[in-house]
């Protein structure tokens, strides 16, 4: 699963919203690539505030959620934005959300 990127933490269970699963059911590769980036500490298109909070979350042990955002080109829907949220203190679940 991790090609060329070393994960900074284990994701535990990975769950996706129905929208993500339906939209990408025929090809999960773009979603998997975003997940790899998230686990490696590449926050994609996350805003400055989320990026700063993510960097701090690794050192403070408070369980602050890690948030990342990525834009994926979908063959029929055009640009699709997905968001990934995980909790480094818990590390038992990663959630993937989709938006148009």
Coordinates of C-alpha atoms in Angstrom, one line a residue:
X1 CA 0.0 0.0 0.0
X2 CA 2.8 2.5 0.8
X3 CA 4.8 3.0 -2.3
X4 CA 7.5 5.6 -2.0
X5 CA 6.1 7.1 1.2
X6 CA 6.9 6.0 4.7
X7 CA 3.9 6.4 7.0
X8 CA 4.3 8.4 10.2
X9 CA 1.6 6.4 12.0
X10 CA -0.6 3.3 11.6
X11 CA -4.1 4.2 10.4
X12 CA -6.0 1.5 12.2
X13 CA -9.5 1.0 10.6
X14 CA -10.1 3.1 7.5
X15 CA -13.6 4.2 6.9
X16 CA -15.1 6.2 4.0
X17 CA -18.4 8.0 3.6
X18 CA -20.9 6.5 1.2
X19 CA -20.3 9.4 -1.2
X20 CA -16.6 8.5 -1.5
X21 CA -17.2 4.8 -1.8
X22 CA -19.9 5.2 -4.4
X23 CA -18.0 7.8 -6.5
X24 CA -14.7 5.9 -6.5
X25 CA -16.0 2.3 -6.4
X26 CA -14.5 1.4 -9.8
X27 CA -11.1 2.9 -9.0
X28 CA -10.0 3.6 -5.4
X29 CA -6.4 4.3 -6.5
X30 CA -6.7 8.2 -6.2
X31 CA -8.2 7.8 -2.8
X32 CA -5.5 5.4 -1.7
X33 CA -2.8 7.8 -2.9
X34 CA -4.3 10.6 -0.8
X35 CA -4.5 8.3 2.2
X36 CA -0.8 7.5 1.7
X37 CA 0.0 11.2 1.6
X38 CA -2.0 11.8 4.8
X39 CA -0.3 9.0 6.7
X40 CA 3.1 10.3 5.6
X41 CA 2.4 13.8 6.9
X42 CA 1.6 15.5 3.5
X43 CA -1.5 17.5 4.2
X44 CA -2.3 18.3 0.6
X45 CA -4.5 21.4 0.2
X46 CA -5.2 21.8 3.9
X47 CA -5.4 25.5 5.0
X48 CA -2.6 27.1 7.0
X49 CA -4.4 26.7 10.3
X50 CA -5.0 23.0 9.9
X51 CA -1.4 22.5 8.7
X52 CA -0.1 24.2 11.8
X53 CA -2.4 22.2 14.1
X54 CA -1.3 19.0 12.4
X55 CA 2.4 19.8 13.0
X56 CA 1.7 20.5 16.6
X57 CA -0.4 17.4 17.1
X58 CA 2.5 15.0 16.6
X59 CA 4.4 16.5 19.5
X60 CA 1.8 17.5 22.0
X61 CA 0.0 14.1 22.6
X62 CA -3.3 15.9 23.0
X63 CA -5.1 13.8 20.4
X64 CA -5.8 16.8 18.2
X65 CA -7.3 15.5 14.9
X66 CA -5.0 15.5 11.9
X67 CA -6.8 17.1 8.9
X68 CA -5.9 17.0 5.2
X69 CA -7.6 17.9 2.0
X70 CA -6.9 16.8 -1.6
X71 CA -8.4 17.6 -5.0
X72 CA -8.9 14.6 -7.2
X73 CA -9.8 14.6 -10.9
X74 CA -12.8 12.3 -11.3
X75 CA -13.5 11.1 -14.9
X76 CA -17.2 12.1 -14.9
X77 CA -17.5 14.5 -12.0
X78 CA -14.5 16.7 -12.6
X79 CA -12.7 18.0 -9.6
X80 CA -13.7 16.2 -6.4
X81 CA -12.3 17.3 -3.0
X82 CA -11.8 14.7 -0.3
X83 CA -10.9 15.3 3.3
X84 CA -9.2 12.9 5.6
X85 CA -9.3 13.1 9.4
X86 CA -7.4 10.9 11.9
X87 CA -6.5 11.1 15.6
X88 CA -2.8 10.5 16.3
X89 CA -3.4 9.9 19.9
X90 CA -6.0 7.2 19.2
X91 CA -4.7 5.8 15.8
X92 CA -7.5 3.3 15.6
X93 CA -9.5 5.0 12.8
X94 CA -9.1 7.2 9.7
X95 CA -12.1 8.8 8.2
X96 CA -12.4 9.8 4.5
X97 CA -15.0 12.3 3.4
X98 CA -16.0 13.5 -0.1
X99 CA -17.2 16.8 -1.4
X100 CA -18.0 18.0 -4.9

